[in-house]
Short mmCIF file of C-alpha atoms in Angstrom, two decimals:
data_model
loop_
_atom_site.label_atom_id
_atom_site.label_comp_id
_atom_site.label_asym_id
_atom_site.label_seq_id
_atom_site.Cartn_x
_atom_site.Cartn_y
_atom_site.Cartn_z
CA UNK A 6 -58.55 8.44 9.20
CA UNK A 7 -61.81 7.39 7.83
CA UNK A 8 -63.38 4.15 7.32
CA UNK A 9 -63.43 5.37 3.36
CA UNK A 10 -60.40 6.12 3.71
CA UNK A 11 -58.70 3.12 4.83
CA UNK A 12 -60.01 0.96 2.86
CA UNK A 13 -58.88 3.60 -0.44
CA UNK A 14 -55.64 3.09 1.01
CA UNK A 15 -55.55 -0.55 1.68
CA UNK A 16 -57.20 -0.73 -2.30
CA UNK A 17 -54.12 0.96 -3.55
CA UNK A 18 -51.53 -1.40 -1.48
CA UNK A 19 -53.37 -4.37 -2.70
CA UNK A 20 -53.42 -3.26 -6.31
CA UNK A 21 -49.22 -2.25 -5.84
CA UNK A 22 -48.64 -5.34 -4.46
CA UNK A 23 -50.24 -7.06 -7.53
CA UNK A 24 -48.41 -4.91 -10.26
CA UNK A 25 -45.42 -6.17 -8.98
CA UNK A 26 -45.99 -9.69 -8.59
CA UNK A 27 -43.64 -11.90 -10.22
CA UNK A 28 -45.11 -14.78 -12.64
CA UNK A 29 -47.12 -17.16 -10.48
CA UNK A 30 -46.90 -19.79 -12.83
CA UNK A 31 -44.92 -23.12 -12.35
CA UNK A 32 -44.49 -23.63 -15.93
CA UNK A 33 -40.81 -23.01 -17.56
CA UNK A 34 -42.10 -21.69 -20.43
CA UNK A 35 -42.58 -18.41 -18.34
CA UNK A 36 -39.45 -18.34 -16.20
CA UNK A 37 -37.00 -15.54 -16.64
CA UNK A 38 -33.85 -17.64 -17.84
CA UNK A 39 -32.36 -16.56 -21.30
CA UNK A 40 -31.21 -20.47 -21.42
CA UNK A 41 -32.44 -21.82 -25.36
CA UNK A 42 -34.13 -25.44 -24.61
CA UNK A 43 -33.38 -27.50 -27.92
CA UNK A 44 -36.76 -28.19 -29.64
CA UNK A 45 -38.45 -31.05 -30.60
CA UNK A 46 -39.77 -31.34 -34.20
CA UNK A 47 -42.67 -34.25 -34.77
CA UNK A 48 -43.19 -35.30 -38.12
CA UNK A 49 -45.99 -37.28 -39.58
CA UNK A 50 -45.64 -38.91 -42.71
CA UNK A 51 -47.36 -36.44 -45.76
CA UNK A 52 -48.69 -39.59 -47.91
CA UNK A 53 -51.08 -40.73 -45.47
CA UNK A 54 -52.49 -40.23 -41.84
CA UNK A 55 -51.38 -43.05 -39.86
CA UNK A 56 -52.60 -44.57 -37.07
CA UNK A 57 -53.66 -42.75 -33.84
CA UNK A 58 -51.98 -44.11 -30.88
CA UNK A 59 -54.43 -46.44 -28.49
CA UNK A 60 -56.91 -44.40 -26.09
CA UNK A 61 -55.59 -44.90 -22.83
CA UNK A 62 -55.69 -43.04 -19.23
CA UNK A 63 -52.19 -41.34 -19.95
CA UNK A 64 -53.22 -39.79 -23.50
CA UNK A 65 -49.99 -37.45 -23.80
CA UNK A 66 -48.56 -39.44 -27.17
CA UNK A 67 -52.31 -39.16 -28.52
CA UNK A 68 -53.34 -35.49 -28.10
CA UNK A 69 -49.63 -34.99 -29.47
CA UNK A 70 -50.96 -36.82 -32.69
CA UNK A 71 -54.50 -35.80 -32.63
CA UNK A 72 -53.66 -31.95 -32.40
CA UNK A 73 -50.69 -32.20 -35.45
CA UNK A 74 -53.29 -34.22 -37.61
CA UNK A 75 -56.08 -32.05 -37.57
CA UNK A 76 -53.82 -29.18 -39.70
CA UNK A 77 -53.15 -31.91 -42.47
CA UNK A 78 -56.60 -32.08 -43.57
CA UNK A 79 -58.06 -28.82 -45.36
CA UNK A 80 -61.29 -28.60 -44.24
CA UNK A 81 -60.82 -29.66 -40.80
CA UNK A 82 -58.50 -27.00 -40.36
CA UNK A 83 -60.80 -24.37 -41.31
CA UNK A 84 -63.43 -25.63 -39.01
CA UNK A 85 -60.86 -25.46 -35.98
CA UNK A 86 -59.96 -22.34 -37.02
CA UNK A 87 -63.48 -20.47 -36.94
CA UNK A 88 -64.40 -22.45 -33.91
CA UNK A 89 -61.41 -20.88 -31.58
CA UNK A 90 -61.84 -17.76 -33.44
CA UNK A 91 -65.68 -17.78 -32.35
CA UNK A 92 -65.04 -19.21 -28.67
CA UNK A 93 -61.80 -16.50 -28.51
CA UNK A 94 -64.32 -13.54 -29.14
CA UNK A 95 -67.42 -14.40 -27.14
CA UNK A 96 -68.54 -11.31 -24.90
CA UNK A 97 -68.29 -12.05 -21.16
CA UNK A 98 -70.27 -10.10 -18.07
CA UNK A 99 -68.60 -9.87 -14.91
CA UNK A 100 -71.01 -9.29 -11.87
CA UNK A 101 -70.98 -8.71 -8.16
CA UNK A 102 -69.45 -6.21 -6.02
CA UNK A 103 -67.10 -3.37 -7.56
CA UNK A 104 -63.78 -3.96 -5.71
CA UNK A 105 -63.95 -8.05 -6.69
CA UNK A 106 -65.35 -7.08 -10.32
CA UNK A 107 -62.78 -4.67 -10.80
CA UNK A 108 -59.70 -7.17 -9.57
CA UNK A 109 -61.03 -9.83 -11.23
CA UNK A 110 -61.90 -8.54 -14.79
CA UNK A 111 -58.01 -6.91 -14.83
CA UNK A 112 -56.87 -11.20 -14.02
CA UNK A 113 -59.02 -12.27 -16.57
CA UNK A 114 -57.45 -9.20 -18.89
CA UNK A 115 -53.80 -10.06 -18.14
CA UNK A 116 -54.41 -13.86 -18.73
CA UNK A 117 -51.49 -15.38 -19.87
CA UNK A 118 -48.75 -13.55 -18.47
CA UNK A 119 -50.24 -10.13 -20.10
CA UNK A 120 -50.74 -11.86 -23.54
CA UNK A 121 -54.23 -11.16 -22.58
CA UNK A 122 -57.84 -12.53 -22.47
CA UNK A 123 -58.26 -13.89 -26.56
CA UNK A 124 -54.95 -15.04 -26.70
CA UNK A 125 -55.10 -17.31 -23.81
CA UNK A 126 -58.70 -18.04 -24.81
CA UNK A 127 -57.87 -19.59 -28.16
CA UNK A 128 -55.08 -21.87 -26.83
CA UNK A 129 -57.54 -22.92 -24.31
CA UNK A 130 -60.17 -23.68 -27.16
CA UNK A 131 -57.77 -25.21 -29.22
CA UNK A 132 -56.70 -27.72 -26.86
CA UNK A 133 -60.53 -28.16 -25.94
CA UNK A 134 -61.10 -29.51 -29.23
CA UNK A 135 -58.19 -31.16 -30.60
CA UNK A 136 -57.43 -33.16 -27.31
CA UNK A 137 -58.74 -35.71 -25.29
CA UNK A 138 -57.31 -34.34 -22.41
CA UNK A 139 -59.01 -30.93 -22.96
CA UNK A 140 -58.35 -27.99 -21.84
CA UNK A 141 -55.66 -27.08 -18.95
CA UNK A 142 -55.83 -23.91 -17.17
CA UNK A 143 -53.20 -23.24 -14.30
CA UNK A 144 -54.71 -20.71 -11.55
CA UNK A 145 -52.10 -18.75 -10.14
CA UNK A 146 -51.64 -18.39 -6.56
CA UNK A 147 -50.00 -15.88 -3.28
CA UNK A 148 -48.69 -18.88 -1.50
CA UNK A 149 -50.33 -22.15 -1.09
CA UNK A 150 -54.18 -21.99 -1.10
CA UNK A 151 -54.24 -18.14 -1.23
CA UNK A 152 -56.48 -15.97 -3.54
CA UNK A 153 -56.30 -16.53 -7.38
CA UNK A 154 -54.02 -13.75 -8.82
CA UNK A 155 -53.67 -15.22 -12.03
CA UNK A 156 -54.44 -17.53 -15.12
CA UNK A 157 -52.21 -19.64 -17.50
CA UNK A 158 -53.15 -21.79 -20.33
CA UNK A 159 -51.15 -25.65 -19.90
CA UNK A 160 -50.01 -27.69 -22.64
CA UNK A 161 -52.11 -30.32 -22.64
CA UNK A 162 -50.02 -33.38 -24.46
CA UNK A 163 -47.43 -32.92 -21.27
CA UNK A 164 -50.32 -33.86 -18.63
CA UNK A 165 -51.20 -37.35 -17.55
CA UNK A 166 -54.69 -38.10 -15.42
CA UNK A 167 -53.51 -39.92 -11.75
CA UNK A 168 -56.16 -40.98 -10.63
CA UNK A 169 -55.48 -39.21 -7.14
CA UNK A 170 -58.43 -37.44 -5.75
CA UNK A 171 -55.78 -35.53 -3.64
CA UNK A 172 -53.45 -34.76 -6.52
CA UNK A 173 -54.86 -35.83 -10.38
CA UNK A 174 -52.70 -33.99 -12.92
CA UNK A 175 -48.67 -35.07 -12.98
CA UNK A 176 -47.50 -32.04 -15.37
CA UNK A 177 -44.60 -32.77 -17.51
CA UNK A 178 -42.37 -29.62 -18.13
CA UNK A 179 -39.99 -29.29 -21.29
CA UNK A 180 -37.15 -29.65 -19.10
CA UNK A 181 -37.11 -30.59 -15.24
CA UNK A 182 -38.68 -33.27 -13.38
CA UNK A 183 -42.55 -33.88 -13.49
CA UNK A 184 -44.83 -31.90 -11.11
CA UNK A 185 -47.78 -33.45 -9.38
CA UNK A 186 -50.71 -30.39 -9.22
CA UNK A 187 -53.49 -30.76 -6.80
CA UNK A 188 -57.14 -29.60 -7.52
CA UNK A 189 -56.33 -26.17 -6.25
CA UNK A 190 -53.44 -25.96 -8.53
CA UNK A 191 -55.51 -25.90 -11.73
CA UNK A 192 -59.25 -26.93 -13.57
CA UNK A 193 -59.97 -28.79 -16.54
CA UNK A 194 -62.79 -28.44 -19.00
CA UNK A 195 -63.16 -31.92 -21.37
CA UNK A 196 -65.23 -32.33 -24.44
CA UNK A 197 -67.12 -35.91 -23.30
CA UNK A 198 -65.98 -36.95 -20.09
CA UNK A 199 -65.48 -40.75 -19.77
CA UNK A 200 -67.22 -42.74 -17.64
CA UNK A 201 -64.92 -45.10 -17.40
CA UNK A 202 -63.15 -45.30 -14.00
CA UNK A 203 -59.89 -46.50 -15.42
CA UNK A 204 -59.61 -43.45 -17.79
CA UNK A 205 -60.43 -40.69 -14.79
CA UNK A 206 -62.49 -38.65 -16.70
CA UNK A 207 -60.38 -38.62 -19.88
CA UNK A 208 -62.22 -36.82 -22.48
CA UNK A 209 -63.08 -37.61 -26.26
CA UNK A 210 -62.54 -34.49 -28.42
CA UNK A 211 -64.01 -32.99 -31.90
CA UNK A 212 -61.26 -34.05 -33.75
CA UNK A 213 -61.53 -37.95 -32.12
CA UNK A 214 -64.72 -38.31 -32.93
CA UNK A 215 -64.21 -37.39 -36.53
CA UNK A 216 -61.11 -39.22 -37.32
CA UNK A 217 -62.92 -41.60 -40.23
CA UNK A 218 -64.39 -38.45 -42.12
CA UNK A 219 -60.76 -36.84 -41.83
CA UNK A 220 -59.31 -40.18 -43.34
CA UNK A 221 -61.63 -39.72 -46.08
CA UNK A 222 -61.71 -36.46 -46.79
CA UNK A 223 -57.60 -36.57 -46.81
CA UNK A 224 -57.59 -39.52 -48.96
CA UNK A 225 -60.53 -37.55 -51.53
CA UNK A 226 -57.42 -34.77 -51.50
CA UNK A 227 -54.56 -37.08 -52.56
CA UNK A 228 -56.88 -38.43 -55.23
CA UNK A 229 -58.09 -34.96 -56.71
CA UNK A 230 -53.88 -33.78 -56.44
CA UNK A 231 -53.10 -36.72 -58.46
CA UNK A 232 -55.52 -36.30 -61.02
CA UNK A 233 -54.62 -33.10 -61.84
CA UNK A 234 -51.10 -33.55 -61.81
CA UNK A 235 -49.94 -31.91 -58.20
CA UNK A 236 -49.17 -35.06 -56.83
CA UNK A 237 -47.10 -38.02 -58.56
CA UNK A 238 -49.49 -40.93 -58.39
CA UNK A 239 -48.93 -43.76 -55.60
CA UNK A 240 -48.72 -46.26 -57.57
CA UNK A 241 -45.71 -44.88 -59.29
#
């Protein structure tokens, strides 16, 4: 057999052996089970924003309030909106050698579990914005350390920071014990990295650093509904 030929042959093992992977991910939200988790509804008071909780190194409870506020303002939730629909549909160029292009542009296609590319682009942007944490991506692995076969998107409000060079994200499934991910095991992209040692690189998102304008365009909202009658005044 030929040297071409041989390496056709070893192509189309390789690419069988990747259509019938199983889901790489570690997260439950892709397992097979047909087991309904109960679901967990957070409410936030409609007649005013509330307080964020404090800024600290484990920011799960405040990118859980940070990315429910954001949709109670108007405005604000039209500029999220066009941002992740902008980020979601930015054209890409894959270069380098045709074998590795081709394998890698069908991972980057079938992000998601096969939700595709956009979709697992605008969850990415949307935690990149609305959390301090930032976005989570999961890379998918043959066996510990082996070649990237696939990408998932990770909540972000059920990660804490560790601190551990050798292990720095403690993932917090829906149901299960915590998992401790090493830097192989996933990378992070943060909208203003702190500097602060304490906070290991915590970010501070878009919707952070607007917080007072959202107070006041919300409270400009309640005002306007109560003048004309949408909304019973406070005082009442």
């Amino acid at each position: 057999m030929s040297v071409d030929a041989t390496e056709s042959a070893v192509e189309r093992v390789v690419a069988e052996i990747e259509r019938q992977t199983d889901i790489l991910s570690r997260q439950p939200r892709f397992g097979k089970s047909s087991a309904a988790f109960s679901s967990f509804l957070r409410w936030i008071r409609t007649d005013e924003l509330g307080h964020p909780p404090d800024y600290s190194s484990d920011s799960r409870r405040r990118d859980t309030w940070l990315r429910t506020v954001w949709r109670q303002e108007p405005h604000l939730a039209g500029v999220v909106n066009s941002v992740t629909l902008i980020d979601a549909n930015r054209g890409w160029v894959l270069a380098g050698g045709r074998n590795q292009v081709n394998r890698y542009i069908s991972i980057l296609h079938n992000a998601e579990a096969g939700e595709g590319w956009r979709t697992y682009l605008r969850k990415a942007s949307l935690s990149y914005w609305c959390t301090d944490m930032g976005s989570i991506t999961e890379v998918g692995r043959e066996g510990k350390g082996g070649p990237l076969r696939a990408l998932y998107h990770v909540d972000s409000a059920r990660c804490r920071l560790t601190g551990d060079v050798d292990a720095p994200l403690e993932y917090f499934p829906p149901s299960g014990i915590s998992q401790t991910w090493e830097r192989g095991d996933f990378f992070r992209v943060a909208s203003s990295p702190s500097d602060d040692e304490a906070l290991h690189g915590l970010g501070f998102c878009a919707v952070s650093r607007c917080l007072e304008t959202v107070r006041l365009l919300y409270a400009v909202m309640m005002h306007d509904q109560e003048q004309v009658g949408a909304r019973a005044p406070k005082g009442l």
